[in-house]
């Protein structure tokens, strides 16, 4: 079975970890994979799969349409074996599925999240999202993948696609890369990911200031890039023990996380975050970090509450968060226990192998 992955995502994107991990896992299990996207060949040179680059230069809002049309042309010009399976981002699925079905080639929708843009872009994207899932609903062998149980229920409710046709592929973590290490001497909190305002990151310097005002000796490291970077960098000049860094390579990030104590999940309760399966949650746990975050379905673990993860309402995040931090600062043995429990949980539940198993099972099912 040959796997063709048609995607609008770039491997240079911060959100590309999932497709890299899944594609690598499939390749290691003997499935040849070919990526078709807009990356330069150099971006894929170090990976074990084939790559077909596409140009997608277009104004914002038209990139997916432009790329999808070029993918369609490529598909029309190239022979793909009938035993192949195509993985399709929902943004480009409607352009390719008619051709794939005509050639009797099986396909699977990969939905890492519904439209997240605002304004006119969102109005343009929602019909495309629904149309892509309609293909799953109307095709007996159609199938789609989502990132969380909440996301699965959302797709079912909005499109009528049966739950049996939707599989959850949650974000996992590389347990060999992200692991525990000797921590910094001072209690160290960390956030990594996009430093965008809509992720609640501007709340975190206030958390640190309030904690220090109660006598807690701690620091916060924030790693990433985004529209809040300049504001955070300015705050770092006013706040002691607040460090802002641009995005790091995965190995550098893993090394830094391994020396921290508590990871932060400040993303608020909005649709884009409540449907998510945050990769950083898994990376924090694998690095042996306790977690402090906002309480909503996108942050909760599906098998219930755990002591090493403290989730609070938006209203209580600062005040109760400071109280929790003070409790841990005053009880080092308790913090060490939570750090060990987080790593143990990651080893048992958060390996990428779980998602790779699920995807392999779908591939076998649709190709019968």
Coordinates of C-alpha atoms in Angstrom, one line a residue:
X1 CA 0.0 0.0 0.0
X2 CA 1.3 3.4 -1.0
X3 CA 0.3 6.5 1.0
X4 CA 0.0 9.9 -0.7
X5 CA -0.4 12.7 1.8
X6 CA -1.8 15.9 0.2
X7 CA -1.5 18.7 2.7
X8 CA -1.4 22.5 2.8
X9 CA 0.8 22.4 5.9
X10 CA 4.6 23.0 5.7
X11 CA 7.1 20.9 7.6
X12 CA 8.6 24.3 8.7
X13 CA 5.3 25.1 10.5
X14 CA 5.3 24.8 14.3
X15 CA 2.2 22.6 13.9
X16 CA 3.9 20.1 11.6
X17 CA 5.0 17.7 14.4
X18 CA 1.9 15.6 14.1
X19 CA 2.3 14.8 10.4
X20 CA 6.0 14.2 10.7
X21 CA 5.5 11.7 13.6
X22 CA 2.6 9.9 11.8
X23 CA 4.4 9.7 8.4
X24 CA 7.6 8.5 10.1
X25 CA 5.7 5.9 12.0
X26 CA 3.9 4.6 8.9
X27 CA 7.2 4.5 7.0
X28 CA 8.8 2.5 9.7
X29 CA 6.0 0.0 9.5
X30 CA 6.6 -0.6 5.8
X31 CA 4.2 1.9 4.2
X32 CA 5.8 4.0 1.5
X33 CA 4.8 7.6 2.0
X34 CA 4.8 10.5 -0.5
X35 CA 4.1 14.1 0.6
X36 CA 2.5 16.5 -1.9
X37 CA 2.7 20.1 -0.5
X38 CA 4.3 23.5 -1.1
X39 CA 7.5 22.9 0.8
X40 CA 10.9 23.2 -0.9
X41 CA 12.7 19.8 -1.5
X42 CA 15.2 20.7 1.2
X43 CA 12.5 20.6 3.9
X44 CA 12.0 16.9 3.3
X45 CA 15.5 15.8 2.5
X46 CA 16.2 14.4 6.0
X47 CA 13.1 12.4 6.1
X48 CA 12.5 8.8 4.9
X49 CA 9.6 9.6 2.5
X50 CA 9.3 10.9 -1.1
X51 CA 8.2 14.5 -1.7
X52 CA 6.4 16.2 -4.6
X53 CA 6.8 20.0 -4.2
X54 CA 4.1 22.4 -5.4
X55 CA 4.1 26.2 -5.7
X56 CA 1.3 27.9 -3.8
X57 CA 2.0 31.6 -4.2
X58 CA -1.3 33.5 -3.8
X59 CA -2.9 36.2 -1.7
X60 CA -4.0 35.4 1.8
X61 CA -7.2 33.4 1.8
X62 CA -6.5 31.9 -1.7
X63 CA -3.4 29.8 -0.9
X64 CA -5.3 26.6 -0.2
X65 CA -7.4 26.9 -3.4
X66 CA -4.4 27.6 -5.5
X67 CA -2.4 24.7 -4.0
X68 CA -5.4 22.4 -4.4
X69 CA -5.8 23.2 -8.1
X70 CA -2.2 22.4 -8.7
X71 CA -2.5 19.2 -6.8
X72 CA -5.5 18.3 -8.9
X73 CA -3.5 18.9 -12.1
X74 CA -0.7 16.7 -10.8
X75 CA -3.1 14.0 -9.9
X76 CA -4.6 14.0 -13.4
X77 CA -1.2 13.8 -14.9
X78 CA 0.2 10.9 -12.8
X79 CA -0.8 7.3 -12.3
X80 CA -1.5 6.2 -8.8
X81 CA -2.1 2.5 -8.1
X82 CA -5.6 1.5 -7.0
X83 CA -4.2 -0.1 -3.9
X84 CA -3.0 3.4 -2.7
X85 CA -4.6 5.5 0.0
X86 CA -4.7 9.4 -0.1
X87 CA -4.6 11.4 3.1
X88 CA -6.3 14.8 2.5
X89 CA -6.4 18.0 4.5
X90 CA -10.0 19.2 4.6
X91 CA -9.0 22.4 2.9
X92 CA -8.1 20.7 -0.3
X93 CA -10.2 17.6 -0.2
X94 CA -13.1 18.8 -2.4
X95 CA -10.8 19.4 -5.3
X96 CA -9.3 15.9 -5.2
X97 CA -11.9 13.4 -4.0
X98 CA -13.9 13.4 -7.3
X99 CA -10.8 12.3 -9.2
X100 CA -9.8 9.8 -6.5
X101 CA -13.2 8.2 -6.5
X102 CA -13.3 8.0 -10.3
X103 CA -10.0 6.1 -10.1
X104 CA -11.3 3.9 -7.2
X105 CA -8.5 5.2 -5.0
X106 CA -9.4 5.2 -1.2
X107 CA -9.0 8.4 0.7
X108 CA -9.1 9.7 4.4
X109 CA -9.9 13.3 5.5
X110 CA -7.3 14.6 8.0
X111 CA -8.9 17.4 10.1
X112 CA -6.5 18.9 12.6
X113 CA -9.1 21.6 13.4
X114 CA -12.1 23.4 11.9
X115 CA -11.7 26.9 10.4
X116 CA -9.9 29.2 12.9
X117 CA -9.7 32.4 10.9
X118 CA -12.0 35.3 11.7
X119 CA -14.1 37.6 9.6
X120 CA -14.5 37.1 5.9
X121 CA -11.9 34.3 5.7
X122 CA -14.0 32.2 8.2
X123 CA -17.1 32.8 6.1
X124 CA -15.3 31.4 3.1
X125 CA -13.8 28.4 4.9
X126 CA -16.8 26.9 6.8
X127 CA -18.7 25.8 3.6
X128 CA -15.5 24.2 2.4
X129 CA -15.1 22.4 5.7
X130 CA -18.6 21.1 5.7
X131 CA -18.4 20.0 2.0
X132 CA -15.3 18.0 2.7
X133 CA -17.0 16.1 5.6
X134 CA -20.1 15.6 3.4
X135 CA -17.9 13.4 1.2
X136 CA -17.3 11.2 4.2
X137 CA -21.1 11.1 5.0
X138 CA -22.1 10.1 1.5
X139 CA -19.4 7.6 0.7
X140 CA -19.8 4.1 2.3
X141 CA -16.0 3.8 2.7
X142 CA -15.4 7.4 3.6
X143 CA -13.5 8.1 6.8
X144 CA -12.0 11.1 8.6
X145 CA -9.6 11.7 11.5
X146 CA -9.8 14.4 14.2
X147 CA -7.6 15.4 17.2
X148 CA -9.9 14.8 20.2
X149 CA -13.1 13.3 21.4
X150 CA -14.6 16.8 21.6
X151 CA -13.6 17.5 18.0
X152 CA -15.2 14.2 17.0
X153 CA -18.5 15.0 18.6
X154 CA -18.3 18.5 17.0
X155 CA -17.9 17.1 13.5
X156 CA -20.8 14.6 14.1
X157 CA -23.1 17.3 15.4
X158 CA -22.3 19.9 12.6
X159 CA -22.2 17.5 9.7
X160 CA -24.2 14.4 10.6
X161 CA -21.2 12.1 9.8
X162 CA -21.6 8.9 11.9
X163 CA -19.2 8.6 14.8
X164 CA -18.1 5.2 13.4
X165 CA -16.6 7.1 10.4
X166 CA -14.5 9.4 12.6
X167 CA -11.3 8.4 14.4
X168 CA -9.4 10.3 17.0
X169 CA -5.7 10.8 16.3
X170 CA -4.5 12.8 19.4
X171 CA -1.2 14.6 19.5
X172 CA 1.5 12.3 20.9
X173 CA 5.1 12.9 22.0
X174 CA 8.6 11.6 21.2
X175 CA 9.4 10.0 24.6
X176 CA 13.1 9.5 23.6
X177 CA 13.5 13.3 22.8
X178 CA 11.4 14.8 25.6
X179 CA 12.5 13.4 29.0
X180 CA 13.3 14.4 32.5
X181 CA 16.6 15.9 33.6
X182 CA 18.0 17.8 36.5
X183 CA 15.9 20.9 37.0
X184 CA 16.9 24.5 37.4
X185 CA 17.6 25.5 41.0
X186 CA 14.8 28.1 41.0
X187 CA 11.2 27.0 40.6
X188 CA 10.8 27.5 36.8
X189 CA 7.6 27.8 34.8
X190 CA 7.5 27.5 31.0
X191 CA 5.3 28.2 28.1
X192 CA 6.2 27.2 24.5
X193 CA 4.3 27.6 21.3
X194 CA 3.0 30.5 19.3
X195 CA 3.1 33.7 21.3
X196 CA -0.2 35.0 19.9
X197 CA -2.6 37.2 21.9
X198 CA -5.5 34.8 21.3
X199 CA -3.7 32.1 23.2
X200 CA -3.9 34.0 26.6
X201 CA -0.1 34.4 26.8
X202 CA -0.3 38.0 28.0
X203 CA -1.8 36.7 31.2
X204 CA 1.3 34.9 32.2
X205 CA 3.6 37.8 33.2
X206 CA 0.8 38.9 35.6
X207 CA 0.7 35.4 37.1
X208 CA 4.5 35.6 37.8
X209 CA 4.2 39.1 39.3
X210 CA 1.4 38.0 41.7
X211 CA 3.3 34.9 42.7
X212 CA 6.5 36.9 43.4
X213 CA 4.4 39.4 45.4
X214 CA 3.4 36.5 47.8
X215 CA 7.1 35.6 48.3
X216 CA 7.5 32.8 45.8
X217 CA 10.9 32.7 44.3
X218 CA 10.3 31.6 40.7
X219 CA 10.8 32.5 37.0
X220 CA 9.0 32.1 33.7
X221 CA 10.5 31.2 30.4
X222 CA 8.4 31.8 27.2
X223 CA 9.5 30.4 23.9
X224 CA 7.9 31.1 20.5
X225 CA 7.0 33.7 18.0
X226 CA 3.8 35.6 17.3
X227 CA 1.9 38.8 17.5
X228 CA 2.4 39.2 21.2
X229 CA 6.2 38.7 21.1
X230 CA 7.1 42.4 21.1
X231 CA 4.7 43.2 24.0
X232 CA 6.1 40.3 26.0
X233 CA 9.7 41.3 25.3
X234 CA 8.8 44.8 26.6
X235 CA 7.3 43.3 29.8
X236 CA 10.4 41.2 30.3
X237 CA 12.3 44.5 30.7
X238 CA 9.9 45.5 33.5
X239 CA 9.6 42.1 35.3
X240 CA 12.4 40.3 37.0
X241 CA 12.7 36.6 36.1
X242 CA 10.7 36.8 32.9
X243 CA 12.6 35.5 29.8
X244 CA 11.3 35.7 26.3
X245 CA 12.9 33.6 23.5
X246 CA 12.3 33.0 19.9
X247 CA 11.3 29.5 18.7
X248 CA 13.9 26.8 19.4
X249 CA 14.8 23.7 17.4
X250 CA 13.1 20.5 18.9
X251 CA 16.2 19.2 20.5
X252 CA 17.0 22.6 22.2
X253 CA 13.4 22.9 23.3
X254 CA 13.4 19.4 24.8
X255 CA 16.6 20.1 26.7
X256 CA 15.1 23.3 28.1
X257 CA 11.8 21.7 29.1
X258 CA 13.6 18.9 30.9
X259 CA 15.1 21.5 33.3
X260 CA 11.8 23.2 34.1
X261 CA 9.2 22.3 36.7
X262 CA 5.8 23.5 35.6
X263 CA 4.3 23.9 32.1
X264 CA 1.6 26.4 31.4
X265 CA -1.6 26.1 29.2
X266 CA -3.2 29.6 29.1
X267 CA -5.3 29.1 26.0
X268 CA -8.9 30.3 26.8
X269 CA -12.2 28.5 26.4
X270 CA -12.9 29.2 22.8
X271 CA -13.8 26.8 20.0
X272 CA -10.4 26.6 18.5
X273 CA -8.9 25.5 21.8
X274 CA -11.7 23.4 23.3
X275 CA -11.5 21.1 20.2
X276 CA -7.7 20.8 20.3
X277 CA -5.3 18.1 21.5
X278 CA -2.4 20.4 22.5
X279 CA 1.0 18.9 21.6
X280 CA 2.6 21.0 24.3
X281 CA 0.6 19.2 27.0
X282 CA 2.2 15.9 26.0
X283 CA 5.6 17.5 25.7
X284 CA 5.3 19.0 29.2
X285 CA 4.2 15.6 30.7
X286 CA 7.0 13.7 28.9
X287 CA 9.5 16.2 30.3
X288 CA 8.3 15.5 33.8
X289 CA 6.5 18.8 34.3
X290 CA 3.4 19.5 36.4
X291 CA 0.9 21.5 34.4
X292 CA -1.1 24.6 35.3
X293 CA -3.8 25.7 32.8
X294 CA -7.3 27.0 32.0
X295 CA -10.0 24.4 32.5
X296 CA -11.8 23.4 29.3
X297 CA -12.2 20.2 27.2
X298 CA -9.2 20.9 25.0
X299 CA -6.9 20.8 28.0
X300 CA -8.5 18.0 30.0
X301 CA -7.3 14.4 29.7
X302 CA -10.0 12.0 28.4
X303 CA -9.5 9.5 31.3
X304 CA -10.2 12.1 34.0
X305 CA -8.4 14.3 36.4
X306 CA -4.8 13.8 37.5
X307 CA -3.0 15.4 40.5
X308 CA -0.1 16.6 38.4
X309 CA -2.3 18.8 36.2
X310 CA -4.1 21.8 37.8
X311 CA -6.8 23.2 35.6
X312 CA -8.7 26.3 36.8
X313 CA -11.5 28.5 35.4
X314 CA -10.5 31.7 33.6
X315 CA -11.7 33.7 36.6
X316 CA -9.7 31.8 39.1
X317 CA -6.5 31.2 37.0
X318 CA -4.5 34.0 38.6
X319 CA -5.6 33.8 42.3
X320 CA -5.9 30.0 42.6
X321 CA -3.0 29.5 40.3
X322 CA -0.8 31.5 42.7
X323 CA -2.1 29.4 45.7
X324 CA -1.2 26.2 43.9
X325 CA 2.3 27.5 43.0
X326 CA 2.8 28.5 46.6
X327 CA 1.8 25.0 47.8
X328 CA 4.4 23.4 45.5
X329 CA 7.1 26.0 46.3
X330 CA 6.7 25.2 50.0
X331 CA 6.7 21.4 49.5
X332 CA 9.6 20.4 47.2
X333 CA 8.9 16.6 47.8
X334 CA 5.3 17.1 46.5
X335 CA 6.6 18.8 43.4
X336 CA 9.0 16.0 42.8
X337 CA 6.2 13.5 43.1
X338 CA 4.0 15.3 40.6
X339 CA 6.9 15.5 38.2
X340 CA 7.5 11.8 38.4
X341 CA 3.7 11.1 37.9
X342 CA 3.6 13.3 34.8
X343 CA 6.4 11.4 33.1
X344 CA 4.9 8.1 34.1
X345 CA 1.6 9.1 32.6
X346 CA 3.2 10.2 29.4
X347 CA 5.0 6.9 29.1
X348 CA 1.8 4.9 29.5
X349 CA -0.6 7.1 27.5
X350 CA 1.1 9.7 25.3
X351 CA 3.4 7.9 22.9
X352 CA 2.9 8.5 19.2
X353 CA 2.5 4.7 18.8
X354 CA -1.1 5.0 19.9
X355 CA -2.0 7.4 17.1
X356 CA 0.1 5.5 14.6
X357 CA -1.8 2.3 15.5
X358 CA -5.1 4.0 15.0
X359 CA -4.1 5.4 11.6
X360 CA -2.8 2.1 10.5
X361 CA -6.0 0.4 11.4
X362 CA -8.0 2.9 9.4
X363 CA -5.7 2.4 6.4
X364 CA -6.2 -1.3 6.5
X365 CA -10.0 -0.9 6.9
X366 CA -10.6 1.5 4.0
X367 CA -8.3 -0.4 1.6
X368 CA -10.3 -3.7 2.0

